[in-house]
PDB file of C-alpha atoms in Angstrom:
ATOM      1  CA  UNK A   6     -43.855 -41.408  13.562  1.00  0.00           C
ATOM      2  CA  UNK A   7     -44.269 -39.615  10.266  1.00  0.00           C
ATOM      3  CA  UNK A   8     -45.308 -41.591   7.235  1.00  0.00           C
ATOM      4  CA  UNK A   9     -45.089 -40.961   3.528  1.00  0.00           C
ATOM      5  CA  UNK A  10     -48.735 -39.935   3.167  1.00  0.00           C
ATOM      6  CA  UNK A  11     -48.489 -37.092   5.702  1.00  0.00           C
ATOM      7  CA  UNK A  12     -44.970 -35.798   5.165  1.00  0.00           C
ATOM      8  CA  UNK A  13     -43.356 -36.666   1.845  1.00  0.00           C
ATOM      9  CA  UNK A  14     -46.333 -37.119  -0.463  1.00  0.00           C
ATOM     10  CA  UNK A  15     -47.454 -33.448  -0.271  1.00  0.00           C
ATOM     11  CA  UNK A  16     -44.012 -32.425  -1.537  1.00  0.00           C
ATOM     12  CA  UNK A  17     -44.418 -34.323  -4.794  1.00  0.00           C
ATOM     13  CA  UNK A  18     -48.165 -34.578  -5.524  1.00  0.00           C
ATOM     14  CA  UNK A  19     -51.161 -32.317  -5.906  1.00  0.00           C
ATOM     15  CA  UNK A  20     -52.720 -30.294  -4.263  1.00  0.00           C
ATOM     16  CA  UNK A  21     -49.536 -29.040  -2.595  1.00  0.00           C
ATOM     17  CA  UNK A  22     -45.808 -29.323  -3.095  1.00  0.00           C
ATOM     18  CA  UNK A  23     -45.017 -29.390  -6.799  1.00  0.00           C
ATOM     19  CA  UNK A  24     -48.733 -28.988  -7.466  1.00  0.00           C
ATOM     20  CA  UNK A  25     -48.505 -25.614  -5.743  1.00  0.00           C
ATOM     21  CA  UNK A  26     -45.704 -24.632  -8.138  1.00  0.00           C
ATOM     22  CA  UNK A  27     -47.877 -25.387 -11.157  1.00  0.00           C
ATOM     23  CA  UNK A  28     -50.797 -23.524  -9.626  1.00  0.00           C
ATOM     24  CA  UNK A  29     -48.585 -20.550  -8.740  1.00  0.00           C
ATOM     25  CA  UNK A  30     -47.269 -20.284 -12.287  1.00  0.00           C
ATOM     26  CA  UNK A  31     -50.837 -20.456 -13.611  1.00  0.00           C
ATOM     27  CA  UNK A  32     -51.813 -17.634 -11.274  1.00  0.00           C
ATOM     28  CA  UNK A  33     -48.972 -15.547 -12.693  1.00  0.00           C
ATOM     29  CA  UNK A  34     -50.292 -16.241 -16.179  1.00  0.00           C
ATOM     30  CA  UNK A  35     -53.802 -15.189 -15.166  1.00  0.00           C
ATOM     31  CA  UNK A  36     -52.388 -12.049 -13.563  1.00  0.00           C
ATOM     32  CA  UNK A  37     -50.662 -11.016 -16.783  1.00  0.00           C
ATOM     33  CA  UNK A  38     -53.759 -11.653 -18.898  1.00  0.00           C
ATOM     34  CA  UNK A  39     -56.195  -9.828 -16.603  1.00  0.00           C
ATOM     35  CA  UNK A  40     -53.807  -6.877 -16.171  1.00  0.00           C
ATOM     36  CA  UNK A  41     -53.384  -6.654 -19.938  1.00  0.00           C
ATOM     37  CA  UNK A  42     -57.150  -6.668 -20.490  1.00  0.00           C
ATOM     38  CA  UNK A  43     -57.618  -3.925 -17.898  1.00  0.00           C
ATOM     39  CA  UNK A  44     -55.027  -1.850 -19.765  1.00  0.00           C
ATOM     40  CA  UNK A  45     -56.593  -2.702 -23.156  1.00  0.00           C
ATOM     41  CA  UNK A  46     -53.663  -4.840 -24.250  1.00  0.00           C
ATOM     42  CA  UNK A  47     -53.579  -8.367 -25.630  1.00  0.00           C
ATOM     43  CA  UNK A  48     -51.031  -9.644 -23.151  1.00  0.00           C
ATOM     44  CA  UNK A  49     -48.985 -12.859 -23.169  1.00  0.00           C
ATOM     45  CA  UNK A  50     -50.475 -16.382 -23.306  1.00  0.00           C
ATOM     46  CA  UNK A  51     -51.625 -18.096 -20.116  1.00  0.00           C
ATOM     47  CA  UNK A  52     -48.638 -20.469 -20.125  1.00  0.00           C
ATOM     48  CA  UNK A  53     -46.021 -17.755 -20.591  1.00  0.00           C
ATOM     49  CA  UNK A  54     -44.608 -18.229 -17.025  1.00  0.00           C
ATOM     50  CA  UNK A  55     -43.951 -21.885 -17.880  1.00  0.00           C
ATOM     51  CA  UNK A  56     -42.226 -20.869 -21.119  1.00  0.00           C
ATOM     52  CA  UNK A  57     -40.071 -18.399 -19.181  1.00  0.00           C
ATOM     53  CA  UNK A  58     -38.948 -21.117 -16.752  1.00  0.00           C
ATOM     54  CA  UNK A  59     -38.103 -23.512 -19.594  1.00  0.00           C
ATOM     55  CA  UNK A  60     -36.141 -20.807 -21.421  1.00  0.00           C
ATOM     56  CA  UNK A  61     -34.156 -19.872 -18.320  1.00  0.00           C
ATOM     57  CA  UNK A  62     -33.357 -23.508 -17.567  1.00  0.00           C
ATOM     58  CA  UNK A  63     -31.648 -23.774 -20.963  1.00  0.00           C
ATOM     59  CA  UNK A  64     -29.431 -20.736 -20.433  1.00  0.00           C
ATOM     60  CA  UNK A  65     -26.129 -20.398 -18.595  1.00  0.00           C
ATOM     61  CA  UNK A  66     -25.907 -19.087 -15.052  1.00  0.00           C
ATOM     62  CA  UNK A  67     -23.376 -16.275 -14.883  1.00  0.00           C
ATOM     63  CA  UNK A  68     -21.639 -15.616 -11.554  1.00  0.00           C
ATOM     64  CA  UNK A  69     -20.353 -12.046 -11.070  1.00  0.00           C
ATOM     65  CA  UNK A  70     -16.632 -11.649 -10.557  1.00  0.00           C
ATOM     66  CA  UNK A  71     -15.841 -11.418  -6.867  1.00  0.00           C
ATOM     67  CA  UNK A  72     -19.157 -12.934  -5.735  1.00  0.00           C
ATOM     68  CA  UNK A  73     -18.988 -15.970  -3.390  1.00  0.00           C
ATOM     69  CA  UNK A  74     -19.921 -18.666  -5.903  1.00  0.00           C
ATOM     70  CA  UNK A  75     -21.306 -21.262  -3.494  1.00  0.00           C
ATOM     71  CA  UNK A  76     -23.494 -18.772  -1.639  1.00  0.00           C
ATOM     72  CA  UNK A  77     -24.558 -17.037  -4.836  1.00  0.00           C
ATOM     73  CA  UNK A  78     -25.816 -20.315  -6.348  1.00  0.00           C
ATOM     74  CA  UNK A  79     -27.207 -21.829  -3.138  1.00  0.00           C
ATOM     75  CA  UNK A  80     -29.531 -18.936  -2.307  1.00  0.00           C
ATOM     76  CA  UNK A  81     -32.102 -19.539  -5.108  1.00  0.00           C
ATOM     77  CA  UNK A  82     -32.340 -23.237  -4.200  1.00  0.00           C
ATOM     78  CA  UNK A  83     -32.766 -22.392  -0.505  1.00  0.00           C
ATOM     79  CA  UNK A  84     -35.553 -19.945  -1.259  1.00  0.00           C
ATOM     80  CA  UNK A  85     -37.453 -22.300  -3.579  1.00  0.00           C
ATOM     81  CA  UNK A  86     -36.967 -25.232  -1.199  1.00  0.00           C
ATOM     82  CA  UNK A  87     -38.312 -23.301   1.780  1.00  0.00           C
ATOM     83  CA  UNK A  88     -41.463 -22.367  -0.103  1.00  0.00           C
ATOM     84  CA  UNK A  89     -41.905 -25.932  -1.351  1.00  0.00           C
ATOM     85  CA  UNK A  90     -41.872 -27.094   2.264  1.00  0.00           C
ATOM     86  CA  UNK A  91     -44.151 -24.248   3.360  1.00  0.00           C
ATOM     87  CA  UNK A  92     -46.697 -25.221   0.704  1.00  0.00           C
ATOM     88  CA  UNK A  93     -46.890 -28.696   2.224  1.00  0.00           C
ATOM     89  CA  UNK A  94     -47.922 -27.154   5.558  1.00  0.00           C
ATOM     90  CA  UNK A  95     -51.054 -25.422   4.230  1.00  0.00           C
ATOM     91  CA  UNK A  96     -54.143 -27.513   5.044  1.00  0.00           C
ATOM     92  CA  UNK A  97     -57.147 -27.711   2.718  1.00  0.00           C
ATOM     93  CA  UNK A  98     -60.427 -28.272   4.543  1.00  0.00           C
ATOM     94  CA  UNK A  99     -61.907 -31.677   3.783  1.00  0.00           C
ATOM     95  CA  UNK A 100     -58.990 -32.632   1.540  1.00  0.00           C
ATOM     96  CA  UNK A 101     -55.592 -32.475   3.236  1.00  0.00           C
ATOM     97  CA  UNK A 102     -54.246 -31.861   6.732  1.00  0.00           C
ATOM     98  CA  UNK A 103     -50.487 -31.957   7.346  1.00  0.00           C
ATOM     99  CA  UNK A 104     -49.007 -34.015  10.154  1.00  0.00           C
ATOM    100  CA  UNK A 105     -49.739 -32.447  13.528  1.00  0.00           C
ATOM    101  CA  UNK A 106     -46.025 -31.904  14.248  1.00  0.00           C
ATOM    102  CA  UNK A 107     -45.569 -30.087  10.948  1.00  0.00           C
ATOM    103  CA  UNK A 108     -48.785 -28.095  10.697  1.00  0.00           C
ATOM    104  CA  UNK A 109     -47.582 -25.380  13.000  1.00  0.00           C
ATOM    105  CA  UNK A 110     -48.217 -21.696  12.474  1.00  0.00           C
ATOM    106  CA  UNK A 111     -44.866 -20.766  13.973  1.00  0.00           C
ATOM    107  CA  UNK A 112     -42.962 -23.048  11.589  1.00  0.00           C
ATOM    108  CA  UNK A 113     -44.784 -21.459   8.661  1.00  0.00           C
ATOM    109  CA  UNK A 114     -43.979 -18.001   9.983  1.00  0.00           C
ATOM    110  CA  UNK A 115     -40.252 -18.783   9.993  1.00  0.00           C
ATOM    111  CA  UNK A 116     -40.427 -20.325   6.520  1.00  0.00           C
ATOM    112  CA  UNK A 117     -42.167 -17.236   5.146  1.00  0.00           C
ATOM    113  CA  UNK A 118     -39.249 -15.133   6.334  1.00  0.00           C
ATOM    114  CA  UNK A 119     -36.684 -17.146   4.363  1.00  0.00           C
ATOM    115  CA  UNK A 120     -37.450 -15.688   0.870  1.00  0.00           C
ATOM    116  CA  UNK A 121     -36.900 -12.152   2.161  1.00  0.00           C
ATOM    117  CA  UNK A 122     -33.630 -13.180   3.805  1.00  0.00           C
ATOM    118  CA  UNK A 123     -32.591 -14.957   0.595  1.00  0.00           C
ATOM    119  CA  UNK A 124     -33.279 -11.852  -1.477  1.00  0.00           C
ATOM    120  CA  UNK A 125     -31.292  -9.684   0.926  1.00  0.00           C
ATOM    121  CA  UNK A 126     -28.326 -12.052   0.842  1.00  0.00           C
ATOM    122  CA  UNK A 127     -28.591 -12.325  -2.939  1.00  0.00           C
ATOM    123  CA  UNK A 128     -28.459  -8.575  -3.291  1.00  0.00           C
ATOM    124  CA  UNK A 129     -25.495  -8.177  -0.969  1.00  0.00           C
ATOM    125  CA  UNK A 130     -23.509 -11.112  -2.394  1.00  0.00           C
ATOM    126  CA  UNK A 131     -23.870 -10.078  -6.048  1.00  0.00           C
ATOM    127  CA  UNK A 132     -21.551  -7.093  -5.691  1.00  0.00           C
ATOM    128  CA  UNK A 133     -24.006  -4.886  -7.587  1.00  0.00           C
ATOM    129  CA  UNK A 134     -24.874  -1.391  -6.406  1.00  0.00           C
ATOM    130  CA  UNK A 135     -28.471  -1.997  -7.430  1.00  0.00           C
ATOM    131  CA  UNK A 136     -28.449  -5.240  -5.449  1.00  0.00           C
ATOM    132  CA  UNK A 137     -27.252  -3.388  -2.362  1.00  0.00           C
ATOM    133  CA  UNK A 138     -30.056  -0.832  -2.735  1.00  0.00           C
ATOM    134  CA  UNK A 139     -32.570  -3.660  -3.139  1.00  0.00           C
ATOM    135  CA  UNK A 140     -31.131  -5.293  -0.023  1.00  0.00           C
ATOM    136  CA  UNK A 141     -31.679  -2.196   2.112  1.00  0.00           C
ATOM    137  CA  UNK A 142     -35.199  -1.678   0.766  1.00  0.00           C
ATOM    138  CA  UNK A 143     -36.161  -5.321   1.357  1.00  0.00           C
ATOM    139  CA  UNK A 144     -34.869  -5.143   4.923  1.00  0.00           C
ATOM    140  CA  UNK A 145     -36.880  -1.995   5.642  1.00  0.00           C
ATOM    141  CA  UNK A 146     -40.068  -3.555   4.252  1.00  0.00           C
ATOM    142  CA  UNK A 147     -39.610  -6.762   6.249  1.00  0.00           C
ATOM    143  CA  UNK A 148     -39.261  -4.768   9.449  1.00  0.00           C
ATOM    144  CA  UNK A 149     -42.455  -2.904   8.555  1.00  0.00           C
ATOM    145  CA  UNK A 150     -44.813  -5.734   7.557  1.00  0.00           C
ATOM    146  CA  UNK A 151     -43.682  -8.519   9.912  1.00  0.00           C
ATOM    147  CA  UNK A 152     -45.260  -6.739  12.904  1.00  0.00           C
ATOM    148  CA  UNK A 153     -48.805  -6.717  11.465  1.00  0.00           C
ATOM    149  CA  UNK A 154     -48.415 -10.359  10.401  1.00  0.00           C
ATOM    150  CA  UNK A 155     -47.455 -11.395  13.931  1.00  0.00           C
ATOM    151  CA  UNK A 156     -50.501  -9.582  15.313  1.00  0.00           C
ATOM    152  CA  UNK A 157     -52.801 -11.338  12.836  1.00  0.00           C
ATOM    153  CA  UNK A 158     -51.401 -14.789  13.610  1.00  0.00           C
ATOM    154  CA  UNK A 159     -51.632 -14.099  17.348  1.00  0.00           C
ATOM    155  CA  UNK A 160     -55.255 -12.981  16.982  1.00  0.00           C
ATOM    156  CA  UNK A 161     -56.293 -16.126  15.097  1.00  0.00           C
ATOM    157  CA  UNK A 162     -54.298 -18.426  17.385  1.00  0.00           C
ATOM    158  CA  UNK A 163     -55.774 -16.859  20.546  1.00  0.00           C
ATOM    159  CA  UNK A 164     -59.295 -16.779  19.124  1.00  0.00           C
ATOM    160  CA  UNK A 165     -59.128 -20.521  18.417  1.00  0.00           C
ATOM    161  CA  UNK A 166     -57.317 -21.457  21.614  1.00  0.00           C
ATOM    162  CA  UNK A 167     -59.543 -19.466  23.972  1.00  0.00           C
ATOM    163  CA  UNK A 168     -62.727 -20.759  22.336  1.00  0.00           C
ATOM    164  CA  UNK A 169     -61.531 -24.304  23.029  1.00  0.00           C
ATOM    165  CA  UNK A 170     -60.887 -23.609  26.705  1.00  0.00           C
ATOM    166  CA  UNK A 171     -57.171 -22.969  26.416  1.00  0.00           C
ATOM    167  CA  UNK A 172     -55.038 -19.922  25.781  1.00  0.00           C
ATOM    168  CA  UNK A 173     -53.572 -20.227  22.291  1.00  0.00           C
ATOM    169  CA  UNK A 174     -53.139 -22.813  19.541  1.00  0.00           C
ATOM    170  CA  UNK A 175     -50.605 -22.641  16.725  1.00  0.00           C
ATOM    171  CA  UNK A 176     -51.876 -25.733  14.914  1.00  0.00           C
ATOM    172  CA  UNK A 177     -53.247 -24.913  11.457  1.00  0.00           C
ATOM    173  CA  UNK A 178     -55.340 -28.126  11.299  1.00  0.00           C
ATOM    174  CA  UNK A 179     -56.915 -27.153  14.640  1.00  0.00           C
ATOM    175  CA  UNK A 180     -57.695 -23.671  13.317  1.00  0.00           C
ATOM    176  CA  UNK A 181     -59.341 -25.192  10.246  1.00  0.00           C
ATOM    177  CA  UNK A 182     -61.358 -27.696  12.265  1.00  0.00           C
ATOM    178  CA  UNK A 183     -62.609 -24.993  14.616  1.00  0.00           C
ATOM    179  CA  UNK A 184     -63.890 -22.883  11.727  1.00  0.00           C
ATOM    180  CA  UNK A 185     -65.526 -25.912  10.121  1.00  0.00           C
ATOM    181  CA  UNK A 186     -67.492 -26.444  13.322  1.00  0.00           C
ATOM    182  CA  UNK A 187     -68.241 -22.844  14.318  1.00  0.00           C
ATOM    183  CA  UNK A 188     -68.075 -20.865  11.080  1.00  0.00           C
ATOM    184  CA  UNK A 189     -65.376 -19.016   9.183  1.00  0.00           C
ATOM    185  CA  UNK A 190     -63.662 -16.069  10.852  1.00  0.00           C
ATOM    186  CA  UNK A 191     -64.330 -14.053   7.694  1.00  0.00           C
ATOM    187  CA  UNK A 192     -68.022 -14.014   8.635  1.00  0.00           C
ATOM    188  CA  UNK A 193     -67.319 -12.797  12.181  1.00  0.00           C
ATOM    189  CA  UNK A 194     -67.389  -8.955  12.254  1.00  0.00           C
ATOM    190  CA  UNK A 195     -65.096  -8.959  15.302  1.00  0.00           C
ATOM    191  CA  UNK A 196     -62.367 -10.583  13.187  1.00  0.00           C
ATOM    192  CA  UNK A 197     -62.616  -8.108  10.313  1.00  0.00           C
ATOM    193  CA  UNK A 198     -59.720  -5.941  11.599  1.00  0.00           C
ATOM    194  CA  UNK A 199     -57.501  -9.065  11.413  1.00  0.00           C
ATOM    195  CA  UNK A 200     -58.790  -9.806   7.905  1.00  0.00           C
ATOM    196  CA  UNK A 201     -58.065  -6.227   6.816  1.00  0.00           C
ATOM    197  CA  UNK A 202     -54.584  -6.410   8.330  1.00  0.00           C
ATOM    198  CA  UNK A 203     -53.774  -9.572   6.387  1.00  0.00           C
ATOM    199  CA  UNK A 204     -55.106  -8.062   3.160  1.00  0.00           C
ATOM    200  CA  UNK A 205     -52.732  -5.140   3.695  1.00  0.00           C
ATOM    201  CA  UNK A 206     -49.848  -7.447   4.605  1.00  0.00           C
ATOM    202  CA  UNK A 207     -49.641  -9.770   1.641  1.00  0.00           C
ATOM    203  CA  UNK A 208     -49.069  -7.209  -1.172  1.00  0.00           C
ATOM    204  CA  UNK A 209     -45.786  -6.139   0.458  1.00  0.00           C
ATOM    205  CA  UNK A 210     -44.792  -9.725   1.256  1.00  0.00           C
ATOM    206  CA  UNK A 211     -45.338 -10.729  -2.380  1.00  0.00           C
ATOM    207  CA  UNK A 212     -43.701  -7.602  -3.804  1.00  0.00           C
ATOM    208  CA  UNK A 213     -46.876  -6.310  -5.438  1.00  0.00           C
ATOM    209  CA  UNK A 214     -47.150  -2.652  -6.498  1.00  0.00           C
ATOM    210  CA  UNK A 215     -47.193  -0.244  -4.780  1.00  0.00           C
ATOM    211  CA  UNK A 216     -44.848  -2.281  -2.564  1.00  0.00           C
ATOM    212  CA  UNK A 217     -42.491  -3.710  -5.225  1.00  0.00           C
ATOM    213  CA  UNK A 218     -39.864  -1.217  -4.107  1.00  0.00           C
ATOM    214  CA  UNK A 219     -36.893  -3.612  -3.609  1.00  0.00           C
ATOM    215  CA  UNK A 220     -37.154  -4.902  -7.192  1.00  0.00           C
ATOM    216  CA  UNK A 221     -38.444  -1.799  -8.960  1.00  0.00           C
ATOM    217  CA  UNK A 222     -37.531  -2.333 -12.625  1.00  0.00           C
ATOM    218  CA  UNK A 223     -37.597   1.369 -13.497  1.00  0.00           C
ATOM    219  CA  UNK A 224     -35.336   2.313 -10.565  1.00  0.00           C
ATOM    220  CA  UNK A 225     -33.026  -0.508  -9.473  1.00  0.00           C
ATOM    221  CA  UNK A 226     -33.448  -2.927 -12.400  1.00  0.00           C
ATOM    222  CA  UNK A 227     -34.802  -5.853 -10.309  1.00  0.00           C
ATOM    223  CA  UNK A 228     -32.392  -4.993  -7.476  1.00  0.00           C
ATOM    224  CA  UNK A 229     -31.256  -8.233  -5.768  1.00  0.00           C
ATOM    225  CA  UNK A 230     -31.993 -10.291  -8.898  1.00  0.00           C
ATOM    226  CA  UNK A 231     -30.106  -8.109 -11.371  1.00  0.00           C
ATOM    227  CA  UNK A 232     -27.004 -10.339 -11.556  1.00  0.00           C
ATOM    228  CA  UNK A 233     -28.912 -13.640 -11.687  1.00  0.00           C
ATOM    229  CA  UNK A 234     -29.525 -15.548 -14.902  1.00  0.00           C
ATOM    230  CA  UNK A 235     -30.289 -19.026 -16.207  1.00  0.00           C
ATOM    231  CA  UNK A 236     -31.461 -21.772 -13.820  1.00  0.00           C
ATOM    232  CA  UNK A 237     -30.668 -19.650 -10.766  1.00  0.00           C
ATOM    233  CA  UNK A 238     -33.088 -16.960 -11.939  1.00  0.00           C
ATOM    234  CA  UNK A 239     -35.615 -19.691 -12.790  1.00  0.00           C
ATOM    235  CA  UNK A 240     -35.432 -20.897  -9.189  1.00  0.00           C
ATOM    236  CA  UNK A 241     -36.210 -17.386  -7.994  1.00  0.00           C
ATOM    237  CA  UNK A 242     -39.248 -17.362 -10.305  1.00  0.00           C
ATOM    238  CA  UNK A 243     -40.337 -20.694  -8.833  1.00  0.00           C
ATOM    239  CA  UNK A 244     -39.842 -19.311  -5.342  1.00  0.00           C
ATOM    240  CA  UNK A 245     -42.086 -16.368  -6.208  1.00  0.00           C
ATOM    241  CA  UNK A 246     -44.799 -18.644  -7.631  1.00  0.00           C
ATOM    242  CA  UNK A 247     -44.712 -20.940  -4.597  1.00  0.00           C
ATOM    243  CA  UNK A 248     -44.715 -18.009  -2.190  1.00  0.00           C
ATOM    244  CA  UNK A 249     -47.814 -16.624  -3.895  1.00  0.00           C
ATOM    245  CA  UNK A 250     -49.716 -19.854  -3.250  1.00  0.00           C
ATOM    246  CA  UNK A 251     -48.420 -20.106   0.333  1.00  0.00           C
ATOM    247  CA  UNK A 252     -49.322 -16.531   1.315  1.00  0.00           C
ATOM    248  CA  UNK A 253     -52.736 -16.592  -0.342  1.00  0.00           C
ATOM    249  CA  UNK A 254     -53.424 -20.137   0.870  1.00  0.00           C
ATOM    250  CA  UNK A 255     -52.499 -19.112   4.414  1.00  0.00           C
ATOM    251  CA  UNK A 256     -55.009 -16.267   4.235  1.00  0.00           C
ATOM    252  CA  UNK A 257     -57.719 -18.707   3.126  1.00  0.00           C
ATOM    253  CA  UNK A 258     -56.767 -21.098   5.943  1.00  0.00           C
ATOM    254  CA  UNK A 259     -56.822 -18.398   8.620  1.00  0.00           C
ATOM    255  CA  UNK A 260     -60.140 -16.808   7.704  1.00  0.00           C
ATOM    256  CA  UNK A 261     -62.225 -18.854   5.225  1.00  0.00           C
ATOM    257  CA  UNK A 262     -61.101 -22.502   5.102  1.00  0.00           C
ATOM    258  CA  UNK A 263     -64.534 -24.137   4.937  1.00  0.00           C
ATOM    259  CA  UNK A 264     -65.328 -26.210   1.874  1.00  0.00           C
ATOM    260  CA  UNK A 265     -66.444 -29.636   0.577  1.00  0.00           C
ATOM    261  CA  UNK A 266     -64.373 -32.804   0.692  1.00  0.00           C
ATOM    262  CA  UNK A 267     -62.559 -34.511  -2.174  1.00  0.00           C
ATOM    263  CA  UNK A 268     -61.749 -32.995  -5.544  1.00  0.00           C
ATOM    264  CA  UNK A 269     -64.536 -30.437  -5.096  1.00  0.00           C
ATOM    265  CA  UNK A 270     -62.685 -29.139  -2.036  1.00  0.00           C
ATOM    266  CA  UNK A 271     -59.532 -28.681  -4.103  1.00  0.00           C
ATOM    267  CA  UNK A 272     -61.517 -26.797  -6.752  1.00  0.00           C
ATOM    268  CA  UNK A 273     -63.118 -24.531  -4.131  1.00  0.00           C
ATOM    269  CA  UNK A 274     -59.715 -23.836  -2.529  1.00  0.00           C
ATOM    270  CA  UNK A 275     -58.213 -22.925  -5.900  1.00  0.00           C
ATOM    271  CA  UNK A 276     -61.183 -20.704  -6.751  1.00  0.00           C
ATOM    272  CA  UNK A 277     -60.826 -18.838  -3.442  1.00  0.00           C
ATOM    273  CA  UNK A 278     -57.113 -18.353  -4.118  1.00  0.00           C
ATOM    274  CA  UNK A 279     -57.846 -17.095  -7.639  1.00  0.00           C
ATOM    275  CA  UNK A 280     -60.427 -14.558  -6.451  1.00  0.00           C
ATOM    276  CA  UNK A 281     -58.169 -13.272  -3.654  1.00  0.00           C
ATOM    277  CA  UNK A 282     -55.220 -13.150  -6.057  1.00  0.00           C
ATOM    278  CA  UNK A 283     -57.059 -11.082  -8.669  1.00  0.00           C
ATOM    279  CA  UNK A 284     -58.590  -8.704  -6.129  1.00  0.00           C
ATOM    280  CA  UNK A 285     -55.480  -8.358  -3.986  1.00  0.00           C
ATOM    281  CA  UNK A 286     -52.775  -8.339  -6.649  1.00  0.00           C
ATOM    282  CA  UNK A 287     -53.932  -7.824 -10.231  1.00  0.00           C
ATOM    283  CA  UNK A 288     -56.418  -5.025  -9.588  1.00  0.00           C
ATOM    284  CA  UNK A 289     -54.108  -3.367  -7.071  1.00  0.00           C
ATOM    285  CA  UNK A 290     -51.034  -3.296  -9.290  1.00  0.00           C
ATOM    286  CA  UNK A 291     -52.955  -1.942 -12.267  1.00  0.00           C
ATOM    287  CA  UNK A 292     -54.642   0.800 -10.242  1.00  0.00           C
ATOM    288  CA  UNK A 293     -51.839   2.342  -8.173  1.00  0.00           C
ATOM    289  CA  UNK A 294     -48.295   3.549  -8.634  1.00  0.00           C
ATOM    290  CA  UNK A 295     -45.223   2.603  -6.638  1.00  0.00           C
ATOM    291  CA  UNK A 296     -44.597   4.118  -3.207  1.00  0.00           C
ATOM    292  CA  UNK A 297     -41.264   5.377  -1.977  1.00  0.00           C
ATOM    293  CA  UNK A 298     -39.632   3.168   0.633  1.00  0.00           C
ATOM    294  CA  UNK A 299     -40.214   5.751   3.394  1.00  0.00           C
ATOM    295  CA  UNK A 300     -43.886   6.018   2.443  1.00  0.00           C
ATOM    296  CA  UNK A 301     -44.338   2.247   2.521  1.00  0.00           C
ATOM    297  CA  UNK A 302     -42.502   1.918   5.839  1.00  0.00           C
ATOM    298  CA  UNK A 303     -44.613   4.595   7.530  1.00  0.00           C
ATOM    299  CA  UNK A 304     -47.806   3.168   6.008  1.00  0.00           C
ATOM    300  CA  UNK A 305     -47.223  -0.227   7.632  1.00  0.00           C
ATOM    301  CA  UNK A 306     -46.271   1.331  10.947  1.00  0.00           C
ATOM    302  CA  UNK A 307     -49.574   3.210  10.942  1.00  0.00           C
ATOM    303  CA  UNK A 308     -52.602   1.444   9.476  1.00  0.00           C
ATOM    304  CA  UNK A 309     -51.813  -2.313   9.368  1.00  0.00           C
ATOM    305  CA  UNK A 310     -50.106  -2.100  12.770  1.00  0.00           C
ATOM    306  CA  UNK A 311     -53.093  -0.249  14.230  1.00  0.00           C
ATOM    307  CA  UNK A 312     -55.594  -2.713  12.759  1.00  0.00           C
ATOM    308  CA  UNK A 313     -53.509  -5.616  14.033  1.00  0.00           C
ATOM    309  CA  UNK A 314     -53.479  -4.204  17.561  1.00  0.00           C
ATOM    310  CA  UNK A 315     -57.250  -3.648  17.401  1.00  0.00           C
ATOM    311  CA  UNK A 316     -57.832  -7.246  16.284  1.00  0.00           C
ATOM    312  CA  UNK A 317     -55.655  -8.664  19.071  1.00  0.00           C
ATOM    313  CA  UNK A 318     -57.250  -6.461  21.768  1.00  0.00           C
ATOM    314  CA  UNK A 319     -60.715  -7.405  20.509  1.00  0.00           C
ATOM    315  CA  UNK A 320     -59.961 -11.114  20.766  1.00  0.00           C
ATOM    316  CA  UNK A 321     -58.597 -10.752  24.308  1.00  0.00           C
ATOM    317  CA  UNK A 322     -61.478  -8.580  25.528  1.00  0.00           C
ATOM    318  CA  UNK A 323     -64.155 -10.891  24.084  1.00  0.00           C
ATOM    319  CA  UNK A 324     -62.513 -14.075  25.412  1.00  0.00           C
TER     320      UNK A 324
END
């Protein structure tokens, strides 16, 4: 039986659920400030993402003529809701472990696919040419980066399962407990190809330059989101903030989940997320330009895919 403390509470209290939304919006604020400083600009205030959400919530949502109204308005809520649930599945060592039936790597994998599907449907349902272009680009990127992600998850799951005398485990709490007892995978040189693969995966999954091709402002004017406004657009912003915490938090859980218990554990988890966020997003997007969709697709079919295969083979050979 599930109880409130293991299922519903994480959806409404810190450190996950709505707490993840607040943290994700703060990360966006930090990203803007650090990027501005690197480019010798003043930049917006730290709380600007919160101000943007409040402003959008007060505006009217316009539905394009000819667009299916119910689908058009339901997609942002579906995307934000999926990431809210996914955030509740991320364990924090010494602080929070989701219910065993929920803390499943496969469930999280499916939930992480929903935002991309939502964006594709949003682009196709809006009736905009730019939305259709964004749809095709998003679909191509998903096909490219999902393969490396699957290889990383398989490597971690098999590494944990085989070390415990089995074959594979898809339980995130089990993966965390194993690393607490035997050391973080980040410190194991044999797992570095998997770490590198994940570091290459999450910029495309989060739409970070040079992989922000589906929503390129200078080319397709936000693509799938062009026709969205008001609360619907605010929900997409919330989805993006939540997805940032989920993807970065998943990386911490897979490779470096160790930390103290209690509030100190929450602080350490947030600090790890902040460091990974700045190194993997802010510095990257200020240092490189945008790729073409064909360049990004071929890049993921080459290097992340190769590293993912190496990590999986290494785990199997050393078992």
